[in-house]
PDB file of C-alpha atoms in Angstrom:
ATOM      1  CA  MET X   1       0.000   0.000   0.000  1.00  0.00           C
ATOM      2  CA  LYS X   2       1.389   3.392  -1.003  1.00  0.00           C
ATOM      3  CA  ASN X   3       0.990   6.491   1.095  1.00  0.00           C
ATOM      4  CA  TYR X   4      -0.271   9.613  -0.663  1.00  0.00           C
ATOM      5  CA  LEU X   5       0.415  13.278  -0.014  1.00  0.00           C
ATOM      6  CA  PHE X   6      -1.752  15.916  -1.626  1.00  0.00           C
ATOM      7  CA  VAL X   7      -0.176  19.376  -1.651  1.00  0.00           C
ATOM      8  CA  LEU X   8      -2.769  22.121  -2.014  1.00  0.00           C
ATOM      9  CA  ARG X   9      -1.494  25.591  -2.964  1.00  0.00           C
ATOM     10  CA  GLN X  10      -4.552  27.395  -4.333  1.00  0.00           C
ATOM     11  CA  PRO X  11      -7.136  29.285  -2.282  1.00  0.00           C
ATOM     12  CA  ALA X  12     -10.638  27.952  -1.752  1.00  0.00           C
ATOM     13  CA  HIS X  13     -13.226  28.882  -4.379  1.00  0.00           C
ATOM     14  CA  SER X  14     -10.533  29.767  -6.904  1.00  0.00           C
ATOM     15  CA  GLY X  15     -11.879  27.431  -9.550  1.00  0.00           C
ATOM     16  CA  ALA X  16     -12.864  23.904 -10.403  1.00  0.00           C
ATOM     17  CA  PHE X  17      -9.310  22.657  -9.822  1.00  0.00           C
ATOM     18  CA  VAL X  18      -9.675  22.854  -6.035  1.00  0.00           C
ATOM     19  CA  GLN X  19     -12.892  20.853  -6.141  1.00  0.00           C
ATOM     20  CA  GLU X  20     -11.357  18.296  -8.477  1.00  0.00           C
ATOM     21  CA  MET X  21      -8.398  17.831  -6.131  1.00  0.00           C
ATOM     22  CA  LEU X  22     -10.760  17.294  -3.205  1.00  0.00           C
ATOM     23  CA  ASP X  23     -12.674  14.709  -5.258  1.00  0.00           C
ATOM     24  CA  ILE X  24      -9.402  12.890  -6.010  1.00  0.00           C
ATOM     25  CA  ILE X  25      -8.483  12.969  -2.319  1.00  0.00           C
ATOM     26  CA  LEU X  26     -11.836  11.472  -1.305  1.00  0.00           C
ATOM     27  CA  THR X  27     -11.639   8.840  -4.030  1.00  0.00           C
ATOM     28  CA  THR X  28      -8.129   7.817  -2.997  1.00  0.00           C
ATOM     29  CA  ALA X  29      -9.160   7.604   0.648  1.00  0.00           C
ATOM     30  CA  ALA X  30     -12.304   5.635  -0.250  1.00  0.00           C
ATOM     31  CA  PHE X  31     -10.010   2.877  -1.554  1.00  0.00           C
ATOM     32  CA  ASP X  32      -8.387   2.633   1.895  1.00  0.00           C
ATOM     33  CA  GLN X  33      -5.175   4.329   0.820  1.00  0.00           C
ATOM     34  CA  PRO X  34      -3.353   6.370   3.479  1.00  0.00           C
ATOM     35  CA  VAL X  35      -3.853  10.029   2.582  1.00  0.00           C
ATOM     36  CA  SER X  36      -2.230  13.146   4.034  1.00  0.00           C
ATOM     37  CA  LEU X  37      -2.766  16.779   3.058  1.00  0.00           C
ATOM     38  CA  LEU X  38      -0.257  19.621   3.070  1.00  0.00           C
ATOM     39  CA  LEU X  39      -1.557  23.158   2.585  1.00  0.00           C
ATOM     40  CA  LEU X  40       1.033  25.662   1.390  1.00  0.00           C
ATOM     41  CA  ASP X  41       0.978  29.236   0.106  1.00  0.00           C
ATOM     42  CA  ASP X  42      -2.596  30.417  -0.596  1.00  0.00           C
ATOM     43  CA  GLY X  43      -3.781  26.849   0.017  1.00  0.00           C
ATOM     44  CA  VAL X  44      -3.921  27.688   3.732  1.00  0.00           C
ATOM     45  CA  PHE X  45      -7.039  29.750   2.973  1.00  0.00           C
ATOM     46  CA  GLN X  46      -8.875  26.512   2.187  1.00  0.00           C
ATOM     47  CA  LEU X  47      -9.131  25.833   5.926  1.00  0.00           C
ATOM     48  CA  LYS X  48      -9.896  29.382   7.062  1.00  0.00           C
ATOM     49  CA  SER X  49     -12.939  29.511   9.323  1.00  0.00           C
ATOM     50  CA  GLY X  50     -16.028  31.424   8.245  1.00  0.00           C
ATOM     51  CA  GLN X  51     -15.688  31.127   4.486  1.00  0.00           C
ATOM     52  CA  GLN X  52     -18.686  31.892   2.341  1.00  0.00           C
ATOM     53  CA  PRO X  53     -18.518  30.699  -1.266  1.00  0.00           C
ATOM     54  CA  GLY X  54     -21.127  33.356  -2.097  1.00  0.00           C
ATOM     55  CA  TYR X  55     -21.970  33.642  -5.726  1.00  0.00           C
ATOM     56  CA  SER X  56     -18.880  31.921  -7.056  1.00  0.00           C
ATOM     57  CA  GLY X  57     -20.912  28.957  -8.255  1.00  0.00           C
ATOM     58  CA  TYR X  58     -18.518  26.504  -6.597  1.00  0.00           C
ATOM     59  CA  LYS X  59     -19.244  23.967  -3.892  1.00  0.00           C
ATOM     60  CA  ASP X  60     -18.612  24.900  -0.292  1.00  0.00           C
ATOM     61  CA  THR X  61     -15.184  23.321   0.133  1.00  0.00           C
ATOM     62  CA  ALA X  62     -15.443  23.644   3.927  1.00  0.00           C
ATOM     63  CA  ALA X  63     -18.168  20.998   3.842  1.00  0.00           C
ATOM     64  CA  ILE X  64     -15.931  18.688   1.809  1.00  0.00           C
ATOM     65  CA  PHE X  65     -13.022  19.196   4.199  1.00  0.00           C
ATOM     66  CA  SER X  66     -15.312  18.424   7.122  1.00  0.00           C
ATOM     67  CA  ALA X  67     -16.124  15.079   5.487  1.00  0.00           C
ATOM     68  CA  LEU X  68     -12.467  14.043   5.340  1.00  0.00           C
ATOM     69  CA  GLU X  69     -12.583  12.467   8.789  1.00  0.00           C
ATOM     70  CA  MET X  70     -15.284  10.035   7.596  1.00  0.00           C
ATOM     71  CA  TYR X  71     -12.720   8.835   5.045  1.00  0.00           C
ATOM     72  CA  ASP X  72     -10.007   8.507   7.714  1.00  0.00           C
ATOM     73  CA  VAL X  73      -8.139  11.529   6.362  1.00  0.00           C
ATOM     74  CA  THR X  74      -6.939  13.164   9.546  1.00  0.00           C
ATOM     75  CA  ALA X  75      -3.283  13.867   8.721  1.00  0.00           C
ATOM     76  CA  ILE X  76      -3.493  17.518   7.698  1.00  0.00           C
ATOM     77  CA  TYR X  77      -0.398  19.704   7.691  1.00  0.00           C
ATOM     78  CA  THR X  78       0.373  23.304   6.911  1.00  0.00           C
ATOM     79  CA  GLU X  79       3.419  25.507   6.832  1.00  0.00           C
ATOM     80  CA  ALA X  80       3.973  28.087   9.568  1.00  0.00           C
ATOM     81  CA  GLU X  81       5.389  30.634   7.137  1.00  0.00           C
ATOM     82  CA  SER X  82       2.436  30.276   4.737  1.00  0.00           C
ATOM     83  CA  LEU X  83       0.067  31.017   7.617  1.00  0.00           C
ATOM     84  CA  ALA X  84       2.107  33.977   8.893  1.00  0.00           C
ATOM     85  CA  GLU X  85       2.576  35.526   5.428  1.00  0.00           C
ATOM     86  CA  ARG X  86      -1.205  35.577   5.037  1.00  0.00           C
ATOM     87  CA  GLY X  87      -1.937  36.954   8.493  1.00  0.00           C
ATOM     88  CA  LEU X  88      -3.329  33.664   9.795  1.00  0.00           C
ATOM     89  CA  VAL X  89      -2.641  31.565  12.867  1.00  0.00           C
ATOM     90  CA  GLU X  90      -3.520  27.953  13.556  1.00  0.00           C
ATOM     91  CA  GLY X  91      -6.596  29.060  15.521  1.00  0.00           C
ATOM     92  CA  ASP X  92      -8.067  30.662  12.371  1.00  0.00           C
ATOM     93  CA  LEU X  93      -8.489  27.222  10.795  1.00  0.00           C
ATOM     94  CA  PHE X  94     -11.614  25.107  11.165  1.00  0.00           C
ATOM     95  CA  LEU X  95      -9.781  21.752  11.250  1.00  0.00           C
ATOM     96  CA  PRO X  96      -6.878  20.685  13.422  1.00  0.00           C
ATOM     97  CA  VAL X  97      -3.557  20.722  11.601  1.00  0.00           C
ATOM     98  CA  GLU X  98       0.046  19.961  12.357  1.00  0.00           C
ATOM     99  CA  VAL X  99       2.243  22.948  11.570  1.00  0.00           C
ATOM    100  CA  LEU X 100       5.616  22.422   9.882  1.00  0.00           C
ATOM    101  CA  THR X 101       8.317  24.970   9.235  1.00  0.00           C
ATOM    102  CA  ARG X 102       9.436  25.736   5.700  1.00  0.00           C
ATOM    103  CA  ARG X 103      12.715  23.958   6.451  1.00  0.00           C
ATOM    104  CA  GLU X 104      10.856  20.766   7.397  1.00  0.00           C
ATOM    105  CA  VAL X 105       8.602  20.574   4.332  1.00  0.00           C
ATOM    106  CA  ALA X 106      11.028  19.020   1.821  1.00  0.00           C
ATOM    107  CA  GLY X 107      12.071  16.255   4.216  1.00  0.00           C
ATOM    108  CA  PHE X 108       8.450  15.654   5.146  1.00  0.00           C
ATOM    109  CA  MET X 109       7.456  15.255   1.491  1.00  0.00           C
ATOM    110  CA  ARG X 110      10.189  12.666   0.898  1.00  0.00           C
ATOM    111  CA  GLY X 111       8.338  10.355   3.282  1.00  0.00           C
ATOM    112  CA  PHE X 112       5.588   9.687   0.722  1.00  0.00           C
ATOM    113  CA  GLU X 113       5.571   7.360  -2.276  1.00  0.00           C
ATOM    114  CA  VAL X 114       3.042   9.446  -4.221  1.00  0.00           C
ATOM    115  CA  VAL X 115       2.859  13.251  -4.120  1.00  0.00           C
ATOM    116  CA  PHE X 116       0.153  15.208  -5.981  1.00  0.00           C
ATOM    117  CA  SER X 117       0.673  18.944  -6.159  1.00  0.00           C
ATOM    118  CA  GLY X 118      -1.968  21.473  -6.977  1.00  0.00           C
TER     119      GLY X 118
END
């Protein structure tokens, strides 16, 4: 069994790509594959509390993220510098995450057989 890391770099509600990545994550997890998420850069906004998709026409990604636990996806990571550069702290996020430093990210990513970046 391979372990998968999905690296999300785009903000929530920025287009169909974010929703497609979340669909791939759920599909992978549904086949009992170990799945971890790493949110970098503007991807940290995907977990920001209080989002409102408004009139964007896209699904509420917060609801999809909340469903991750049902698929045993609980390993969610973010980068401290990505949060700080966007004026966020861990408490601004609606799911628990483990925070890594920028220096730790490359080594962390090497621990996975399959890495999807988006």
